[in-house]
C-alpha cells in the first residue's frame, strides 16, 4: 500500500504541474532597477552559508519521493543531477523505510550516486529518535529534514490525526542527532509564530515551503473515494508571504514552494532566504527529458542567477538582501494585515554608501 501511495503521489503531482496556471505571489515581488548598480561577472559568487552549513550555490533539490521501485529510480536520477551540478539534495519522507526496511535502497541510492554531495534525510514529526538516527545513518546524511504537513495528513485517508506531540518530538530529535536539523513545511507555509517556535526548539533552519508549488492536500483529496476535502485546496500562505512574515526572526530560513525560474530564486534570496529549493518543476523536467534535461536546466538556472546578481550588484546571494524591492497586489495586503513595513524594502539601497558604490564616485 505504501509503495502504491508513493507512486500515486508522483502521478498526481505531475498532473498538478501540467495543469498549473503558472502564476503565484512571487509575481507580486519586483526589483527596483538601478541602471548603474551592475558589477563584473567574474567577481560574483554563488556560495551561501547558514547555521555553519556551506553550499557552493543557494539552490537545492528538495524532498520528493522514495519507497517504491519507480520512485527509487527517480531518486537515482535526481542524485545524479545533484552530483553533476554540485547542489544539495533532500530525500523524500523515509517513513516507508521505517515500515518496510526492504525499500531502503530506494533512499540509499541518493548517497550511492552522490557520494561527496550534501544530502539531507527526511522524516516526519512523529518519527522516534531511533528512527531519526536510522534515517541519518542510512544516507550518511549531512542534515536532517523534519517535515510538517497537517494540511496533508487531514484529508489523507490513512493520515495522522494527532498533532499535539509534534513540537516536543522535534525538540527531542534535535537534541539526539549529531547533524543540523531543518524543519520544513510541505507546501502550506510556516508562519512567523511557527518559525519563532522552531527557533526556540533549537533547529538549525526553517524551510518555509509555502503555497504555490505542489499542493499535497489536493493530492490526498484526489486519493479519497469522494474527494470531499476540496475546501483544503490552496490552504496556507505563499512562499513570498512567509519570507516577508519571517523577517528578523533570528533563525536562518530557506525557501521552497512555487519556485519557477532563476528570477524567483533571486526574489526569494532578496526576501531573506539563505538558499532556495525546487521539487515539482525539477521532477517534471526529469520525467519529460531525463537526467540530461534536468542537469541542463539546473546549470542554466545557476548561470542565470549569477547573471541576475551581476546586474543587481550583488557579489553574493546574501547581498541581494540590500536590493530594493516593490511589493504589490494581494501580497501587499498580506503585509498590511501582518504589520510588515513594505516601504523599508523599497528603500534599502538609499544610503549614501550605496549611492557612492553605485556611481563609483568618492566622497
Coordinates of C-alpha atoms in Angstrom, one line a residue:
X1 CA 0.0 0.0 0.0
X2 CA 2.8 2.4 0.9
X3 CA 4.6 1.8 -2.4
X4 CA 1.4 2.4 -4.4
X5 CA 0.8 5.6 -2.4
X6 CA 4.3 6.9 -3.3
X7 CA 3.6 6.2 -7.0
X8 CA 0.2 7.9 -6.7
X9 CA 1.9 11.0 -5.3
X10 CA 4.2 11.3 -8.3
X11 CA 1.4 10.8 -10.7
X12 CA -0.9 13.3 -9.0
X13 CA 1.9 15.8 -8.6
X14 CA 2.7 15.7 -12.3
X15 CA -1.0 16.2 -13.1
X16 CA -0.8 19.4 -11.0
X17 CA 2.4 20.5 -12.8
X18 CA 0.7 20.2 -16.2
X19 CA -2.5 22.0 -15.0
X20 CA -0.9 24.8 -13.1
X21 CA -1.8 28.4 -14.2
X22 CA 1.9 29.5 -13.9
X23 CA 1.2 32.4 -11.6
X24 CA 1.8 32.9 -7.8
X25 CA 2.7 35.6 -5.4
X26 CA 6.3 35.8 -6.4
X27 CA 4.9 37.7 -9.4
X28 CA 4.0 40.5 -6.9
X29 CA 7.6 41.0 -5.9
X30 CA 9.8 43.1 -8.2
X31 CA 13.3 44.6 -8.1
X32 CA 13.7 48.4 -8.4
X33 CA 16.0 48.7 -11.4
X34 CA 19.1 50.8 -10.8
X35 CA 21.0 51.2 -14.1
X36 CA 24.4 51.8 -12.6
X37 CA 24.2 49.1 -9.9
X38 CA 25.9 46.4 -12.0
X39 CA 29.2 44.8 -11.2
X40 CA 31.7 42.5 -13.0
X41 CA 30.6 38.9 -13.6
X42 CA 34.0 37.3 -12.5
X43 CA 33.5 38.9 -9.1
X44 CA 30.2 37.2 -8.4
X45 CA 30.0 34.2 -6.1
X46 CA 27.0 31.8 -5.7
X47 CA 28.3 30.5 -2.4
X48 CA 26.0 30.6 0.6
X49 CA 26.3 29.8 4.3
X50 CA 23.8 29.3 7.1
X51 CA 24.0 27.7 10.6
X52 CA 27.5 26.5 9.8
X53 CA 26.5 24.9 6.6
X54 CA 28.4 25.9 3.5
X55 CA 26.9 25.3 0.0
X56 CA 28.5 26.1 -3.3
X57 CA 25.2 27.5 -4.6
X58 CA 22.0 28.7 -3.0
X59 CA 19.9 26.1 -4.8
X60 CA 18.8 22.6 -3.7
X61 CA 16.7 19.7 -4.9
X62 CA 14.0 19.5 -2.2
X63 CA 12.3 16.4 -0.8
X64 CA 10.2 14.4 -3.2
X65 CA 9.9 10.7 -3.0
X66 CA 11.2 7.1 -2.3
X67 CA 9.7 3.9 -1.1
X68 CA 8.9 2.0 -4.4
X69 CA 10.9 0.7 -7.3
X70 CA 9.6 3.6 -9.5
X71 CA 10.5 6.3 -7.0
X72 CA 13.8 4.7 -6.3
X73 CA 14.7 5.1 -10.0
X74 CA 13.6 8.8 -9.7
X75 CA 15.8 9.3 -6.6
X76 CA 18.8 7.7 -8.5
X77 CA 18.3 10.2 -11.4
X78 CA 17.9 13.2 -9.0
X79 CA 21.1 12.2 -7.2
X80 CA 23.0 12.1 -10.4
X81 CA 21.7 15.6 -11.3
X82 CA 22.7 16.9 -7.9
X83 CA 26.1 15.4 -8.3
X84 CA 26.7 16.9 -11.7
X85 CA 25.5 20.4 -10.7
X86 CA 27.0 20.2 -7.2
X87 CA 23.8 21.3 -5.4
X88 CA 22.3 19.9 -2.2
X89 CA 19.5 17.3 -2.3
X90 CA 16.9 16.0 0.2
X91 CA 15.3 12.6 0.2
X92 CA 11.5 12.2 0.3
X93 CA 9.9 11.1 3.6
X94 CA 11.6 8.0 4.9
X95 CA 8.5 6.7 6.8
X96 CA 8.2 4.0 4.2
X97 CA 11.6 2.7 5.1
X98 CA 10.7 2.6 8.8
X99 CA 7.7 0.4 8.0
X100 CA 9.4 -1.8 5.4
X101 CA 13.3 -1.9 5.6
X102 CA 13.3 -3.8 2.3
X103 CA 12.8 -0.4 0.4
X104 CA 16.0 1.0 2.0
X105 CA 17.8 1.1 -1.3
X106 CA 15.2 3.5 -2.9
X107 CA 16.6 6.1 -0.5
X108 CA 20.2 4.9 -0.1
X109 CA 20.7 5.4 -3.8
X110 CA 20.8 9.2 -3.1
X111 CA 24.2 8.7 -1.4
X112 CA 25.5 5.9 -3.6
X113 CA 25.1 8.1 -6.7
X114 CA 26.2 11.3 -4.9
X115 CA 29.0 10.1 -2.6
X116 CA 30.5 13.5 -1.9
X117 CA 27.4 15.8 -2.1
X118 CA 25.3 17.4 0.6
X119 CA 22.4 15.0 1.3
X120 CA 19.5 15.6 3.7
X121 CA 17.5 12.8 5.1
X122 CA 13.7 13.4 5.7
X123 CA 11.4 12.2 8.4
X124 CA 8.0 13.3 9.8
X125 CA 7.5 15.0 13.2
X126 CA 6.2 11.7 14.7
X127 CA 9.4 9.8 14.0
X128 CA 11.1 8.3 17.0
X129 CA 14.6 9.4 18.0
X130 CA 15.8 6.0 16.9
X131 CA 14.2 6.2 13.5
X132 CA 15.6 9.7 13.0
X133 CA 19.0 8.3 13.7
X134 CA 18.4 5.4 11.3
X135 CA 17.4 7.8 8.6
X136 CA 20.6 9.8 9.0
X137 CA 22.8 6.7 9.2
X138 CA 21.2 5.1 6.1
X139 CA 22.1 8.1 3.9
X140 CA 25.2 9.2 5.8
X141 CA 23.2 12.4 5.8
X142 CA 24.8 15.8 6.3
X143 CA 21.5 17.2 7.7
X144 CA 18.0 16.0 8.7
X145 CA 14.8 17.5 7.5
X146 CA 11.7 17.1 9.6
X147 CA 8.5 17.9 7.6
X148 CA 5.3 19.4 8.9
X149 CA 2.2 18.5 7.0
X150 CA -1.1 18.8 9.0
X151 CA -2.9 20.1 5.8
X152 CA -1.8 16.9 4.0
X153 CA -2.5 14.5 6.8
X154 CA -6.0 15.8 7.3
X155 CA -7.5 14.6 4.0
X156 CA -5.2 11.6 3.7
X157 CA -7.4 8.5 4.2
X158 CA -4.7 6.8 6.4
X159 CA -3.4 10.1 7.8
X160 CA -2.4 11.1 11.3
X161 CA -5.0 13.0 13.4
X162 CA -2.8 13.6 16.5
X163 CA -0.6 16.7 16.1
X164 CA -0.1 17.8 19.7
X165 CA 3.1 15.9 20.2
X166 CA 4.9 17.3 17.1
X167 CA 6.7 20.3 18.8
X168 CA 8.1 18.3 21.8
X169 CA 9.2 15.5 19.5
X170 CA 11.1 17.9 17.3
X171 CA 12.9 19.1 20.3
X172 CA 13.9 15.5 21.3
X173 CA 15.2 14.8 17.8
X174 CA 17.2 18.0 17.7
X175 CA 18.9 17.0 21.0
X176 CA 19.6 13.5 19.9
X177 CA 21.0 13.6 16.4
X178 CA 24.5 14.9 15.5
X179 CA 23.6 16.7 12.3
X180 CA 21.8 20.0 11.8
X181 CA 18.0 19.8 11.8
X182 CA 16.0 21.7 9.3
X183 CA 12.2 21.8 9.8
X184 CA 10.1 22.3 6.6
X185 CA 6.5 22.5 5.6
X186 CA 5.3 20.6 2.5
X187 CA 3.7 23.4 0.7
X188 CA 1.4 25.3 3.1
X189 CA 4.0 27.7 4.6
X190 CA 5.5 28.4 8.0
X191 CA 4.1 31.5 9.8
X192 CA 6.3 33.8 11.8
X193 CA 4.9 32.3 15.1
X194 CA 5.9 28.8 13.9
X195 CA 9.4 29.9 12.9
X196 CA 9.9 31.5 16.3
X197 CA 8.7 28.3 18.0
X198 CA 11.2 26.3 15.9
X199 CA 14.0 28.7 16.8
X200 CA 13.2 28.0 20.5
X201 CA 13.3 24.3 19.8
X202 CA 16.9 24.6 18.6
X203 CA 16.5 23.8 15.0
X204 CA 19.3 25.0 12.6
X205 CA 17.0 26.4 9.9
X206 CA 13.4 26.5 8.8
X207 CA 12.3 25.8 5.2
X208 CA 9.2 27.9 4.7
X209 CA 7.9 25.8 1.8
X210 CA 4.8 27.9 1.1
X211 CA 1.8 27.6 -1.2
X212 CA 2.4 27.9 -4.9
X213 CA 4.0 24.6 -5.8
X214 CA 2.8 21.1 -5.3
X215 CA -0.4 21.0 -3.2
X216 CA -0.4 17.8 -1.1
X217 CA -3.8 18.5 0.3
X218 CA -5.1 18.4 -3.2
X219 CA -3.2 15.2 -3.9
X220 CA -4.5 13.4 -0.8
X221 CA -8.1 14.6 -1.6
X222 CA -7.6 13.1 -5.1
X223 CA -6.9 9.7 -3.4
X224 CA -10.2 9.9 -1.5
X225 CA -13.1 8.0 -2.9
X226 CA -15.4 11.0 -2.7
X227 CA -12.8 13.8 -2.9
X228 CA -14.7 15.6 -0.2
X229 CA -11.9 17.8 1.1
X230 CA -11.7 20.2 -1.8
X231 CA -12.1 23.1 0.6
X232 CA -8.5 22.5 1.7
X233 CA -7.0 23.1 -1.8
X234 CA -4.6 26.1 -1.8
X235 CA -4.5 26.2 2.0
X236 CA -1.9 28.3 3.7
X237 CA 0.5 31.2 2.9
X238 CA 2.7 31.6 -0.2
X239 CA 6.4 31.3 0.0
X240 CA 6.8 35.0 -0.7
X241 CA 4.3 35.8 2.1
X242 CA 6.2 33.5 4.5
X243 CA 9.5 35.2 3.7
X244 CA 8.1 38.6 4.4
X245 CA 6.4 37.3 7.6
X246 CA 9.7 35.8 8.8
X247 CA 11.8 39.0 8.6
X248 CA 14.1 39.3 11.6
X249 CA 13.2 36.1 13.4
X250 CA 16.8 35.2 14.2
X251 CA 16.7 31.8 12.5
X252 CA 18.1 31.1 9.1
X253 CA 15.3 30.4 6.6
X254 CA 15.2 28.5 3.3
X255 CA 12.6 29.0 0.7
X256 CA 10.7 26.4 -1.5
X257 CA 7.3 26.1 -2.9
X258 CA 6.3 27.6 -6.3
X259 CA 9.9 28.4 -7.4
X260 CA 9.6 28.5 -11.2
X261 CA 12.8 30.1 -12.5
X262 CA 16.0 31.9 -11.6
X263 CA 14.1 35.2 -11.0
X264 CA 12.0 33.5 -8.3
X265 CA 15.3 32.3 -6.8
X266 CA 16.7 35.8 -6.7
X267 CA 13.4 37.2 -5.3
X268 CA 13.4 34.6 -2.5
X269 CA 17.1 35.4 -1.7
X270 CA 16.3 39.1 -1.7
X271 CA 13.5 38.5 0.8
X272 CA 15.9 36.8 3.2
X273 CA 16.2 33.1 2.2
X274 CA 19.7 31.7 2.5
X275 CA 19.0 29.1 -0.2
X276 CA 16.1 28.1 -2.4
X277 CA 14.7 24.7 -3.3
X278 CA 12.6 23.3 -6.0
X279 CA 10.8 19.9 -6.3
X280 CA 7.8 19.7 -8.7
X281 CA 9.4 21.7 -11.6
X282 CA 12.6 19.7 -11.4
X283 CA 10.7 16.4 -11.3
X284 CA 8.6 17.4 -14.4
X285 CA 11.8 18.2 -16.3
X286 CA 13.4 14.8 -15.2
X287 CA 10.3 12.8 -16.2
X288 CA 9.9 14.6 -19.5
X289 CA 13.6 14.7 -20.6
X290 CA 15.7 12.5 -18.4
X291 CA 18.8 13.4 -16.4
X292 CA 20.5 15.4 -19.3
X293 CA 17.5 17.7 -19.4
X294 CA 17.5 18.3 -15.6
X295 CA 21.2 18.9 -15.5
X296 CA 20.9 21.4 -18.3
X297 CA 18.0 23.2 -16.6
X298 CA 19.8 23.4 -13.3
X299 CA 23.0 24.5 -14.9
X300 CA 21.1 27.2 -16.8
X301 CA 19.4 28.4 -13.5
X302 CA 22.8 28.7 -11.8
X303 CA 24.3 30.7 -14.7
X304 CA 21.2 33.0 -14.9
X305 CA 21.2 33.5 -11.2
X306 CA 24.8 34.7 -11.4
X307 CA 23.7 37.0 -14.3
X308 CA 21.0 38.5 -12.2
X309 CA 23.4 39.1 -9.3
X310 CA 25.8 40.8 -11.7
X311 CA 23.0 43.1 -13.0
X312 CA 21.7 43.9 -9.5
X313 CA 25.2 44.5 -8.0
X314 CA 25.1 41.5 -5.6
X315 CA 28.6 40.0 -5.1
X316 CA 27.0 37.1 -3.1
X317 CA 23.4 35.7 -2.7
X318 CA 23.3 37.4 0.7
X319 CA 24.0 40.8 -0.9
X320 CA 20.6 40.5 -2.7
X321 CA 19.0 41.5 0.7
X322 CA 20.3 45.0 0.1
X323 CA 18.4 45.4 -3.2
X324 CA 15.3 47.5 -3.3
X325 CA 12.0 45.5 -3.7
X326 CA 8.5 46.6 -4.5
X327 CA 5.6 44.5 -3.0
X328 CA 2.3 44.8 -4.8
X329 CA -1.2 43.3 -5.1
X330 CA -2.5 40.7 -2.6
X331 CA 1.0 40.3 -1.1
X332 CA 1.0 44.0 -0.1
X333 CA -2.4 43.5 1.5
X334 CA -1.0 40.5 3.4
X335 CA 1.9 42.7 4.7
X336 CA -0.5 45.4 5.8
X337 CA -2.6 42.9 7.8
X338 CA 0.5 41.4 9.4
X339 CA 2.1 44.7 10.2
X340 CA 5.0 44.4 7.8
X341 CA 6.6 47.7 6.5
X342 CA 7.0 47.3 2.8
X343 CA 8.3 50.8 2.3
X344 CA 11.5 49.8 4.1
X345 CA 12.1 47.1 1.5
X346 CA 11.7 49.6 -1.3
X347 CA 14.4 51.9 0.1
X348 CA 17.2 49.5 1.2
X349 CA 19.8 50.9 -1.1
X350 CA 19.2 54.6 -0.4
X351 CA 22.1 55.1 2.0
X352 CA 24.9 57.4 1.0
X353 CA 27.4 54.4 0.9
X354 CA 25.1 52.5 -1.5
X355 CA 24.9 55.6 -3.8
X356 CA 28.6 56.1 -3.9
X357 CA 29.2 52.4 -4.7
X358 CA 26.6 52.6 -7.5
X359 CA 28.1 55.7 -9.1
X360 CA 31.8 54.9 -8.4
X361 CA 32.2 58.4 -7.0
X362 CA 34.3 59.3 -3.9
X363 CA 33.3 61.5 -1.0

